[in-house]
Amino acid sequence: MASERRRAKALEVRRITGRRLTARERWIAVLRKFTRGLEEPGSKRYWAPEFETASRSRIREIQEEKLAAMLPYLYEQSPFYRAKFRAAGLTPGDIRSLDDLVKFPITTKQEMTADVQTHRPWGTYTPIDDRVWRDSGWMVFSTSGTTATPRPFRYTQLDRELWAITSARSMYAMGIRAGDLGLTCTTYNPHVFFWSVHYGWNLMRVGIVPGGVPTERRVVMIDLYRPTVIAATPSYALHLANAMREAGYDPARSSIKRLVCAGEPASGIAATRRRIEQTWNAAFHDVYGCTEAVPAGWAFTCEDALKEEPVSTHVPEDLQIWETVDPRTFEPVPRGARGLTVVTNLNSEGSPQLRFLIGDFTVLDYDRCACGRTLARARGGFVGRADDMLNVRGLTLFPSAIEEIVRGFDVLADEFQIVLETEGVMDMLTIVAETREQISGIEADELRARLIGEISRRCELRPRVELVPAGTLPKTEFKAKRVLDRRKIL
Ligand SMILES: [Zn+2]
């Protein structure tokens, strides 16, 4: 079917222009076809009802139509993907349906890193060459790894347009509307989240107060300009609230009605979510995505999701194909089972990645949400990136599990650290946590015992706990760095 449609389209163009469309032109025509008329909300509840409430069979049809145009584009323009196709003995024509997709091997960050080390500075894992970049380039985003080679992604002017629409879609689902005023807590660094929020708000006619630096200035801006929405990382949302209190304001009585957060797992950590909601007396929404596979407006929490426990996150399936795979074999896990996230991006000129392993654990749920959206949901959000997983004394430990426990203690402040050291031949786990107020020796002993008990029970690891006064640990201004792994390699 898809190839017939492609042939018909090519014949149509040949009839008009006398030549065949290139794979790139065909892909761009498809991207435009699916974004026409989406510059404003389609209804009171949905920005793009045609896609957000499409039947499951329609979603599949859209994905297959997009896939049929995307694969030849990627094959022709990306040497990295062409090599992967060849190594697997495949051509784009071998993947005609979603069922065929699993024939293509998973794409990993490590493969991309190796590619960029050989082909500096851009690598060949995107279909953007120097000519396209010169003619229609917009912005370079890069992964933030400090130890590994950063992987850059060149996004185009068309991507910027797609970004605005898809981000608006997600934020509309959170209840953000024209007339809201947004404060962005960023210095506009190369972080895809803040730029997509910015362009989304532009399209939605949501005014923007660029937060700038330092935090004290943002505190004054909240008091003076009365923004209704904040975009920040979850850690920073807590840090900003503390700064407000120190300056004599109460965040719970501020103008803020909603927070849009990204950059750290938060929806999946109920205690952190509750703490942010209570601190700000506002709805806490968070989004999930990666630098490699955008613009797709991220996975997002809708307004109804916040009424459930655990909170679920919608994945934008008309824009991306989402899979969950076994962490060892990379084979798809059965429906309803926990697996690592894999995404195929069907909404990008600059980076339409194929079966890219993002690598967070989740469970995908295909039941219709109370909000009416048919897009699948990541049940319980995304709780931990496999890369962050720690092996302590042979046991698996997610930093998010410690966060869940620490944030469940109201007497503890927002910062904490997970310190791993070697003692003899043993791994030693120490949790350093700040108490909100000075506490006496007996109270501290009791608190330490309760924390040790809770961590031992839930993580099967007995830690040491060190309690320090609030303000001792470094404050998180952006993404939190809470794990200090000082273990010796024995
Ligand atoms: Zn929903």
Short mmCIF file of C-alpha atoms and ligand atoms in Angstrom, two decimals:
data_model
loop_
_atom_site.label_atom_id
_atom_site.label_comp_id
_atom_site.label_asym_id
_atom_site.label_seq_id
_atom_site.Cartn_x
_atom_site.Cartn_y
_atom_site.Cartn_z
CA MET A 1 0.00 0.00 0.00
CA ALA A 2 2.66 2.44 1.15
CA SER A 3 4.81 1.83 -1.91
CA GLU A 4 1.79 2.33 -4.19
CA ARG A 5 1.08 5.63 -2.53
CA ARG A 6 4.72 6.60 -2.92
CA ARG A 7 4.68 5.69 -6.58
CA ALA A 8 1.48 7.66 -7.13
CA LYS A 9 3.00 10.71 -5.45
CA ALA A 10 6.21 10.44 -7.49
CA LEU A 11 4.21 10.08 -10.71
CA GLU A 12 2.21 13.17 -9.78
CA VAL A 13 5.40 15.19 -9.29
CA ARG A 14 6.95 13.82 -12.46
CA ARG A 15 3.79 14.86 -14.32
CA ILE A 16 4.06 18.40 -12.94
CA THR A 17 7.81 18.98 -12.85
CA GLY A 18 9.12 16.45 -15.27
CA ARG A 19 11.35 14.81 -12.65
CA ARG A 20 11.10 12.45 -9.71
CA LEU A 21 11.13 13.76 -6.15
CA THR A 22 14.25 12.99 -4.16
CA ALA A 23 13.87 10.96 -0.98
CA ARG A 24 14.44 14.15 1.02
CA GLU A 25 11.73 16.04 -0.86
CA ARG A 26 9.31 13.15 -0.34
CA TRP A 27 10.03 13.10 3.39
CA ILE A 28 9.56 16.85 3.75
CA ALA A 29 6.26 16.64 1.82
CA VAL A 30 5.05 14.03 4.34
CA LEU A 31 6.17 16.13 7.33
CA ARG A 32 4.30 19.13 5.92
CA LYS A 33 1.21 17.07 5.14
CA PHE A 34 0.88 16.02 8.78
CA THR A 35 1.42 19.50 10.23
CA ARG A 36 -0.84 21.53 7.95
CA GLY A 37 -3.35 23.60 9.91
CA LEU A 38 -1.80 22.94 13.32
CA GLU A 39 -0.74 26.52 14.03
CA GLU A 40 -3.59 26.91 16.49
CA PRO A 41 -5.70 24.69 18.76
CA GLY A 42 -8.16 22.43 16.96
CA SER A 43 -10.62 22.29 19.86
CA LYS A 44 -11.03 23.46 23.43
CA ARG A 45 -9.44 20.27 24.80
CA TYR A 46 -6.91 19.20 22.18
CA TRP A 47 -4.42 21.10 20.09
CA ALA A 48 -4.49 18.42 17.37
CA PRO A 49 -7.63 16.27 17.97
CA GLU A 50 -7.18 14.50 14.63
CA PHE A 51 -4.00 12.88 15.93
CA GLU A 52 -4.35 12.95 19.70
CA THR A 53 -7.67 11.08 19.68
CA ALA A 54 -7.12 8.96 16.54
CA SER A 55 -8.17 5.31 16.69
CA ARG A 56 -5.40 2.79 17.30
CA SER A 57 -5.67 1.58 13.68
CA ARG A 58 -5.40 5.16 12.39
CA ILE A 59 -2.29 5.75 14.54
CA ARG A 60 -0.73 2.65 12.99
CA GLU A 61 -1.65 3.85 9.49
CA ILE A 62 -0.02 7.24 10.12
CA GLN A 63 3.14 5.60 11.49
CA GLU A 64 3.42 3.29 8.49
CA GLU A 65 2.88 6.10 5.97
CA LYS A 66 5.57 8.19 7.64
CA LEU A 67 7.94 5.25 7.97
CA ALA A 68 7.65 4.54 4.22
CA ALA A 69 8.92 8.03 3.42
CA MET A 70 11.44 8.31 6.27
CA LEU A 71 13.40 5.09 5.64
CA PRO A 72 14.60 5.90 2.08
CA TYR A 73 15.56 9.40 3.27
CA LEU A 74 17.65 8.01 6.11
CA TYR A 75 19.15 5.30 3.89
CA GLU A 76 20.18 7.77 1.20
CA GLN A 77 21.40 10.61 3.40
CA SER A 78 22.96 8.93 6.44
CA PRO A 79 26.07 6.75 5.86
CA PHE A 80 25.73 5.52 9.47
CA TYR A 81 22.25 4.13 8.88
CA ARG A 82 23.09 2.85 5.39
CA ALA A 83 25.88 0.79 6.97
CA LYS A 84 23.48 -0.52 9.61
CA PHE A 85 20.96 -1.55 6.93
CA ARG A 86 23.68 -3.32 4.96
CA ALA A 87 25.13 -5.08 7.99
CA ALA A 88 21.66 -6.44 8.74
CA GLY A 89 21.17 -7.50 5.10
CA LEU A 90 18.23 -5.12 4.71
CA THR A 91 17.05 -2.32 2.44
CA PRO A 92 14.32 0.22 3.29
CA GLY A 93 11.95 -1.85 1.12
CA ASP A 94 12.22 -4.74 3.61
CA ILE A 95 10.47 -2.69 6.30
CA ARG A 96 6.94 -2.21 5.00
CA SER A 97 4.97 -2.32 8.22
CA LEU A 98 5.35 -1.88 11.98
CA ASP A 99 5.69 -5.64 12.28
CA ASP A 100 8.77 -5.48 10.04
CA LEU A 101 10.39 -2.79 12.16
CA VAL A 102 11.93 -5.28 14.61
CA LYS A 103 14.07 -6.65 11.76
CA PHE A 104 16.19 -3.52 12.10
CA PRO A 105 18.77 -3.75 14.92
CA ILE A 106 18.54 -1.35 17.87
CA THR A 107 20.61 1.85 17.53
CA THR A 108 22.72 2.75 20.57
CA LYS A 109 24.50 5.85 21.85
CA GLN A 110 27.76 3.90 21.77
CA GLU A 111 27.41 3.29 18.01
CA MET A 112 26.81 7.00 17.48
CA THR A 113 29.81 7.94 19.63
CA ALA A 114 32.05 5.61 17.61
CA ASP A 115 30.70 7.20 14.42
CA VAL A 116 31.37 10.77 15.56
CA GLN A 117 34.89 9.81 16.69
CA THR A 118 35.61 8.62 13.14
CA HIS A 119 33.70 11.38 11.36
CA ARG A 120 34.35 14.58 13.29
CA PRO A 121 32.72 16.86 14.14
CA TRP A 122 29.20 15.87 13.09
CA GLY A 123 29.19 12.11 12.65
CA THR A 124 27.02 10.57 9.93
CA TYR A 125 24.03 9.42 12.02
CA THR A 126 21.86 12.29 10.85
CA PRO A 127 20.76 12.95 7.26
CA ILE A 128 22.01 16.56 7.36
CA ASP A 129 24.99 17.31 5.12
CA ASP A 130 26.89 20.59 4.86
CA ARG A 131 24.84 21.80 1.89
CA VAL A 132 21.49 21.27 3.65
CA TRP A 133 22.91 22.85 6.80
CA ARG A 134 24.07 25.93 4.87
CA ASP A 135 20.69 26.32 3.15
CA SER A 136 18.29 25.55 5.98
CA GLY A 137 20.20 25.10 9.23
CA TRP A 138 18.75 26.36 12.50
CA MET A 139 20.52 25.13 15.62
CA VAL A 140 23.03 22.58 16.86
CA PHE A 141 22.07 20.65 19.97
CA SER A 142 24.54 18.36 21.59
CA THR A 143 24.40 15.65 24.23
CA SER A 144 25.78 16.80 27.53
CA GLY A 145 28.18 13.99 28.43
CA THR A 146 31.36 15.39 29.92
CA THR A 147 33.39 12.19 29.81
CA ALA A 148 32.11 10.69 26.55
CA THR A 149 32.46 12.44 23.19
CA PRO A 150 29.46 14.77 22.81
CA ARG A 151 27.16 13.81 19.96
CA PRO A 152 25.92 16.83 17.99
CA PHE A 153 22.61 17.10 16.10
CA ARG A 154 22.00 19.74 13.44
CA TYR A 155 18.36 20.76 13.38
CA THR A 156 16.81 22.79 10.56
CA GLN A 157 14.39 25.69 10.15
CA LEU A 158 11.63 23.18 9.44
CA ASP A 159 12.47 21.42 12.71
CA ARG A 160 11.98 24.72 14.53
CA GLU A 161 8.44 24.94 13.10
CA LEU A 162 7.71 21.33 14.05
CA TRP A 163 9.10 22.02 17.50
CA ALA A 164 6.70 24.88 18.13
CA ILE A 165 3.65 22.84 17.08
CA THR A 166 4.49 19.66 18.95
CA SER A 167 5.50 21.49 22.13
CA ALA A 168 2.30 23.56 22.01
CA ARG A 169 0.34 20.31 21.72
CA SER A 170 1.89 18.90 24.88
CA MET A 171 1.59 22.07 26.92
CA TYR A 172 -2.02 22.56 25.80
CA ALA A 173 -2.72 19.11 27.26
CA MET A 174 -1.34 20.39 30.58
CA GLY A 175 -3.95 23.17 30.57
CA ILE A 176 -1.61 26.00 29.56
CA ARG A 177 -3.48 28.58 27.46
CA ALA A 178 -2.99 31.86 25.58
CA GLY A 179 -2.83 34.59 28.22
CA ASP A 180 -0.64 32.56 30.58
CA LEU A 181 2.75 34.07 31.36
CA GLY A 182 5.76 31.75 31.45
CA LEU A 183 9.06 32.13 33.29
CA THR A 184 11.93 30.15 31.77
CA CYS A 185 14.58 29.20 34.35
CA THR A 186 17.46 28.83 31.93
CA THR A 187 20.26 30.75 30.34
CA TYR A 188 19.22 29.22 27.01
CA ASN A 189 22.00 26.68 27.04
CA PRO A 190 22.03 23.84 24.47
CA HIS A 191 19.17 22.05 26.23
CA VAL A 192 16.40 21.07 23.81
CA PHE A 193 13.70 21.37 26.49
CA PHE A 194 13.92 25.11 27.08
CA TRP A 195 14.12 25.98 23.41
CA SER A 196 11.08 23.86 22.64
CA VAL A 197 9.14 25.44 25.51
CA HIS A 198 10.14 28.86 24.17
CA TYR A 199 8.93 28.24 20.61
CA GLY A 200 5.84 26.40 21.85
CA TRP A 201 4.85 29.36 24.01
CA ASN A 202 5.44 31.73 21.08
CA LEU A 203 2.95 29.77 19.01
CA MET A 204 0.45 29.50 21.88
CA ARG A 205 0.60 33.24 22.57
CA VAL A 206 1.90 32.60 26.05
CA GLY A 207 4.07 35.54 27.10
CA ILE A 208 7.63 34.78 28.20
CA VAL A 209 9.78 36.21 30.97
CA PRO A 210 13.32 34.97 30.29
CA GLY A 211 14.52 34.16 33.80
CA GLY A 212 18.20 34.97 33.28
CA VAL A 213 20.52 34.65 36.28
CA PRO A 214 20.93 34.61 39.22
CA THR A 215 18.16 32.90 41.16
CA GLU A 216 17.52 36.00 43.30
CA ARG A 217 16.58 37.87 40.13
CA ARG A 218 14.06 35.16 39.22
CA VAL A 219 12.54 35.46 42.69
CA VAL A 220 11.98 39.19 42.16
CA MET A 221 10.54 38.54 38.68
CA ILE A 222 7.94 36.17 40.14
CA ASP A 223 6.92 38.82 42.65
CA LEU A 224 6.82 41.66 40.13
CA TYR A 225 5.54 40.13 36.89
CA ARG A 226 3.35 37.38 38.37
CA PRO A 227 4.07 34.58 35.85
CA THR A 228 1.59 31.66 35.93
CA VAL A 229 3.90 28.92 34.60
CA ILE A 230 7.52 27.99 35.32
CA ALA A 231 9.77 25.89 33.10
CA ALA A 232 12.64 24.35 35.09
CA THR A 233 14.31 21.11 36.08
CA PRO A 234 12.56 19.42 39.07
CA SER A 235 15.60 20.04 41.31
CA TYR A 236 15.69 23.67 40.34
CA ALA A 237 11.96 24.08 41.03
CA LEU A 238 12.70 23.10 44.65
CA HIS A 239 15.81 25.26 44.82
CA LEU A 240 13.89 28.31 43.52
CA ALA A 241 11.15 27.75 46.12
CA ASN A 242 13.78 27.73 48.89
CA ALA A 243 15.29 30.94 47.54
CA MET A 244 11.82 32.52 47.62
CA ARG A 245 11.36 31.54 51.25
CA GLU A 246 14.78 32.94 52.13
CA ALA A 247 13.76 36.21 50.50
CA GLY A 248 10.58 36.31 52.57
CA TYR A 249 8.07 35.04 49.97
CA ASP A 250 5.87 31.97 50.15
CA PRO A 251 5.99 29.97 46.89
CA ALA A 252 2.65 28.33 47.77
CA ARG A 253 0.99 31.76 47.70
CA SER A 254 2.73 32.96 44.50
CA SER A 255 1.15 33.49 41.08
CA ILE A 256 2.49 30.13 39.82
CA LYS A 257 -0.28 27.70 38.81
CA ARG A 258 1.73 25.15 36.86
CA LEU A 259 5.29 23.88 36.57
CA VAL A 260 6.63 22.26 33.40
CA CYS A 261 9.74 20.31 34.25
CA ALA A 262 12.26 18.15 32.37
CA GLY A 263 15.79 16.83 32.60
CA GLU A 264 15.40 14.45 35.55
CA PRO A 265 12.95 11.63 36.28
CA ALA A 266 10.23 13.14 38.48
CA SER A 267 6.78 11.86 37.56
CA GLY A 268 8.02 8.41 38.38
CA ILE A 269 9.20 9.54 41.82
CA ALA A 270 5.96 10.13 43.70
CA ALA A 271 7.59 11.73 46.74
CA THR A 272 9.44 14.31 44.63
CA ARG A 273 6.30 15.11 42.64
CA ARG A 274 4.27 15.57 45.84
CA ARG A 275 6.97 17.73 47.38
CA ILE A 276 7.06 20.06 44.35
CA GLU A 277 3.25 20.26 44.15
CA GLN A 278 2.90 21.04 47.83
CA THR A 279 5.78 23.51 47.90
CA TRP A 280 4.32 25.53 45.02
CA ASN A 281 0.65 24.70 45.56
CA ALA A 282 0.61 24.20 41.77
CA ALA A 283 0.15 21.44 39.20
CA PHE A 284 3.43 19.68 38.50
CA HIS A 285 3.82 18.47 34.91
CA ASP A 286 6.87 16.91 33.44
CA VAL A 287 8.03 15.92 30.02
CA TYR A 288 10.39 13.27 28.74
CA GLY A 289 12.50 13.06 25.64
CA CYS A 290 16.07 13.15 24.41
CA THR A 291 18.34 15.35 22.31
CA GLU A 292 18.68 12.60 19.72
CA ALA A 293 15.02 12.22 18.68
CA VAL A 294 13.24 15.55 18.47
CA PRO A 295 11.28 17.67 17.66
CA ALA A 296 8.38 15.64 18.89
CA GLY A 297 7.03 17.71 21.75
CA TRP A 298 8.25 15.13 24.23
CA ALA A 299 6.23 12.58 26.16
CA PHE A 300 4.00 14.60 28.50
CA THR A 301 1.62 14.41 31.46
CA CYS A 302 -1.96 15.51 30.68
CA GLU A 303 -4.23 17.17 33.27
CA ASP A 304 -6.07 13.91 34.00
CA ALA A 305 -2.82 12.02 34.56
CA LEU A 306 -2.16 14.06 37.69
CA LYS A 307 -5.33 12.73 39.30
CA GLU A 308 -4.01 9.16 39.15
CA GLU A 309 -1.44 7.32 41.22
CA PRO A 310 1.03 6.51 39.78
CA VAL A 311 1.12 9.33 37.24
CA SER A 312 1.36 8.24 33.58
CA THR A 313 3.03 10.05 30.70
CA HIS A 314 1.58 10.15 27.15
CA VAL A 315 3.97 9.26 24.33
CA PRO A 316 3.27 11.11 21.04
CA GLU A 317 2.71 8.10 18.82
CA ASP A 318 1.70 9.85 15.62
CA LEU A 319 5.10 11.56 15.79
CA GLN A 320 7.21 8.68 17.04
CA ILE A 321 7.04 4.91 17.31
CA TRP A 322 7.62 3.78 20.90
CA GLU A 323 8.80 0.32 21.89
CA THR A 324 10.01 -1.30 25.10
CA VAL A 325 12.75 -3.93 24.91
CA ASP A 326 14.50 -6.39 27.18
CA PRO A 327 17.69 -4.80 28.63
CA ARG A 328 19.83 -7.85 27.82
CA THR A 329 18.51 -9.17 24.52
CA PHE A 330 16.98 -5.95 23.12
CA GLU A 331 14.00 -8.09 22.04
CA PRO A 332 10.57 -6.41 22.45
CA VAL A 333 9.00 -7.25 25.81
CA PRO A 334 5.41 -8.57 25.93
CA ARG A 335 2.62 -6.00 26.27
CA GLY A 336 2.28 -4.83 29.87
CA ALA A 337 5.85 -5.85 30.81
CA ARG A 338 8.61 -3.49 31.89
CA GLY A 339 11.28 -2.72 29.32
CA LEU A 340 13.77 -0.13 28.11
CA THR A 341 12.48 2.69 25.92
CA VAL A 342 13.28 2.64 22.20
CA VAL A 343 12.09 5.37 19.87
CA THR A 344 11.80 5.79 16.10
CA ASN A 345 11.43 9.45 15.28
CA LEU A 346 8.89 10.23 12.53
CA ASN A 347 8.84 13.98 12.94
CA SER A 348 12.22 15.43 12.08
CA GLU A 349 14.21 16.69 9.15
CA GLY A 350 17.43 16.89 11.18
CA SER A 351 17.33 13.69 13.23
CA PRO A 352 14.82 11.02 12.21
CA GLN A 353 16.43 8.25 14.22
CA LEU A 354 15.54 4.60 13.76
CA ARG A 355 14.98 2.31 16.78
CA PHE A 356 17.13 4.49 19.02
CA LEU A 357 17.63 3.10 22.53
CA ILE A 358 16.86 5.97 24.94
CA GLY A 359 17.17 3.41 27.71
CA ASP A 360 14.74 4.26 30.52
CA PHE A 361 12.62 1.60 32.16
CA THR A 362 8.85 1.87 31.78
CA VAL A 363 5.63 -0.02 31.00
CA LEU A 364 3.52 1.10 28.03
CA ASP A 365 -0.25 1.18 28.51
CA TYR A 366 -2.50 1.33 25.41
CA ASP A 367 -5.85 1.95 27.15
CA ARG A 368 -7.59 5.23 26.40
CA CYS A 369 -6.81 7.91 28.99
CA ALA A 370 -9.53 9.77 30.93
CA CYS A 371 -8.53 12.89 28.97
CA GLY A 372 -9.75 11.20 25.77
CA ARG A 373 -6.31 10.85 24.20
CA THR A 374 -5.60 7.51 22.56
CA LEU A 375 -1.82 7.99 22.62
CA ALA A 376 -0.20 5.28 24.73
CA ARG A 377 1.01 6.14 28.22
CA ALA A 378 4.18 5.26 30.09
CA ARG A 379 2.62 3.92 33.28
CA GLY A 380 4.33 5.42 36.31
CA GLY A 381 6.48 7.64 34.07
CA PHE A 382 10.13 6.85 33.42
CA VAL A 383 11.89 5.82 36.56
CA GLY A 384 15.49 5.34 35.71
CA ARG A 385 17.85 5.43 32.77
CA ALA A 386 19.74 2.17 32.45
CA ASP A 387 22.96 4.23 32.20
CA ASP A 388 22.31 5.61 35.71
CA MET A 389 21.84 2.19 37.19
CA LEU A 390 24.41 1.41 39.88
CA ASN A 391 25.77 -1.98 40.76
CA VAL A 392 26.39 -2.06 44.50
CA ARG A 393 27.59 -5.32 46.06
CA GLY A 394 26.13 -7.13 43.07
CA LEU A 395 22.71 -5.54 43.50
CA THR A 396 21.04 -3.09 41.15
CA LEU A 397 20.37 0.34 42.61
CA PHE A 398 18.59 3.21 40.87
CA PRO A 399 19.38 6.66 42.31
CA SER A 400 15.66 7.40 41.79
CA ALA A 401 14.81 4.75 44.41
CA ILE A 402 16.92 6.57 47.02
CA GLU A 403 15.34 9.87 45.96
CA GLU A 404 11.85 8.43 46.46
CA ILE A 405 12.76 7.43 50.03
CA VAL A 406 14.62 10.60 51.02
CA ARG A 407 11.88 12.88 49.67
CA GLY A 408 9.32 10.90 51.66
CA PHE A 409 10.80 12.32 54.90
CA ASP A 410 9.41 15.82 55.45
CA VAL A 411 12.17 16.70 57.95
CA LEU A 412 14.77 16.30 55.21
CA ALA A 413 15.59 19.22 52.91
CA ASP A 414 15.81 18.93 49.11
CA GLU A 415 19.48 18.17 48.51
CA PHE A 416 21.09 14.79 49.14
CA GLN A 417 24.01 12.73 47.87
CA ILE A 418 24.64 9.07 47.20
CA VAL A 419 28.29 8.31 47.92
CA LEU A 420 29.90 5.03 46.94
CA GLU A 421 33.31 4.07 48.30
CA THR A 422 35.46 0.98 48.67
CA GLU A 423 36.19 -0.37 52.13
CA GLY A 424 38.48 -3.38 51.97
CA VAL A 425 36.90 -5.28 49.09
CA MET A 426 33.36 -4.09 49.88
CA ASP A 427 31.25 -1.37 48.31
CA MET A 428 30.11 1.07 50.96
CA LEU A 429 26.97 3.10 50.33
CA THR A 430 26.54 6.36 52.24
CA ILE A 431 23.54 8.64 51.97
CA VAL A 432 24.27 12.24 52.92
CA ALA A 433 21.02 14.10 53.59
CA GLU A 434 20.26 17.62 54.75
CA THR A 435 17.83 18.21 57.59
CA ARG A 436 15.58 21.25 57.25
CA GLU A 437 16.25 22.33 60.85
CA GLN A 438 18.88 21.62 63.44
CA ILE A 439 17.91 18.44 65.29
CA SER A 440 19.11 17.02 68.62
CA GLY A 441 21.31 13.94 69.03
CA ILE A 442 18.47 11.58 69.95
CA GLU A 443 16.21 12.86 67.17
CA ALA A 444 19.07 12.51 64.70
CA ASP A 445 19.75 8.94 65.83
CA GLU A 446 16.09 8.05 65.40
CA LEU A 447 15.90 9.66 61.96
CA ARG A 448 19.08 7.89 60.84
CA ALA A 449 17.71 4.54 62.02
CA ARG A 450 14.40 5.09 60.17
CA LEU A 451 16.21 6.06 56.96
CA ILE A 452 18.56 3.08 57.17
CA GLY A 453 15.58 0.81 57.83
CA GLU A 454 13.59 2.15 54.88
CA ILE A 455 16.51 1.96 52.42
CA SER A 456 17.47 -1.55 53.61
CA ARG A 457 13.86 -2.69 53.21
CA ARG A 458 13.25 -1.21 49.78
CA CYS A 459 16.69 -1.43 48.15
CA GLU A 460 18.05 -4.50 49.96
CA LEU A 461 21.20 -2.55 50.77
CA ARG A 462 22.15 -1.32 54.21
CA PRO A 463 23.62 2.19 53.89
CA ARG A 464 25.38 4.52 56.26
CA VAL A 465 23.44 7.75 56.76
CA GLU A 466 25.07 11.09 57.43
CA LEU A 467 22.82 14.00 58.40
CA VAL A 468 24.06 17.51 57.73
CA PRO A 469 22.43 20.95 58.22
CA ALA A 470 20.54 22.51 55.28
CA GLY A 471 22.84 24.48 53.00
CA THR A 472 25.82 22.13 53.43
CA LEU A 473 25.57 20.31 50.08
CA PRO A 474 26.02 22.06 46.72
CA LYS A 475 22.76 23.62 45.52
CA THR A 476 21.33 22.26 42.29
CA GLU A 477 21.05 25.03 39.73
CA PHE A 478 20.38 22.81 36.75
CA LYS A 479 20.48 19.02 36.50
CA ALA A 480 21.27 17.42 39.83
CA LYS A 481 24.53 15.46 40.26
CA ARG A 482 23.76 13.35 43.28
CA VAL A 483 25.88 10.24 42.80
CA LEU A 484 29.54 10.38 43.84
CA ASP A 485 31.11 7.09 42.85
CA ARG A 486 34.56 7.00 44.47
CA ARG A 487 35.00 3.24 44.33
CA LYS A 488 38.40 1.82 43.45
CA ILE A 489 38.56 -0.67 40.63
CA LEU A 490 39.85 -3.78 42.36
ZN ZN B 1 -4.39 11.80 29.20
#
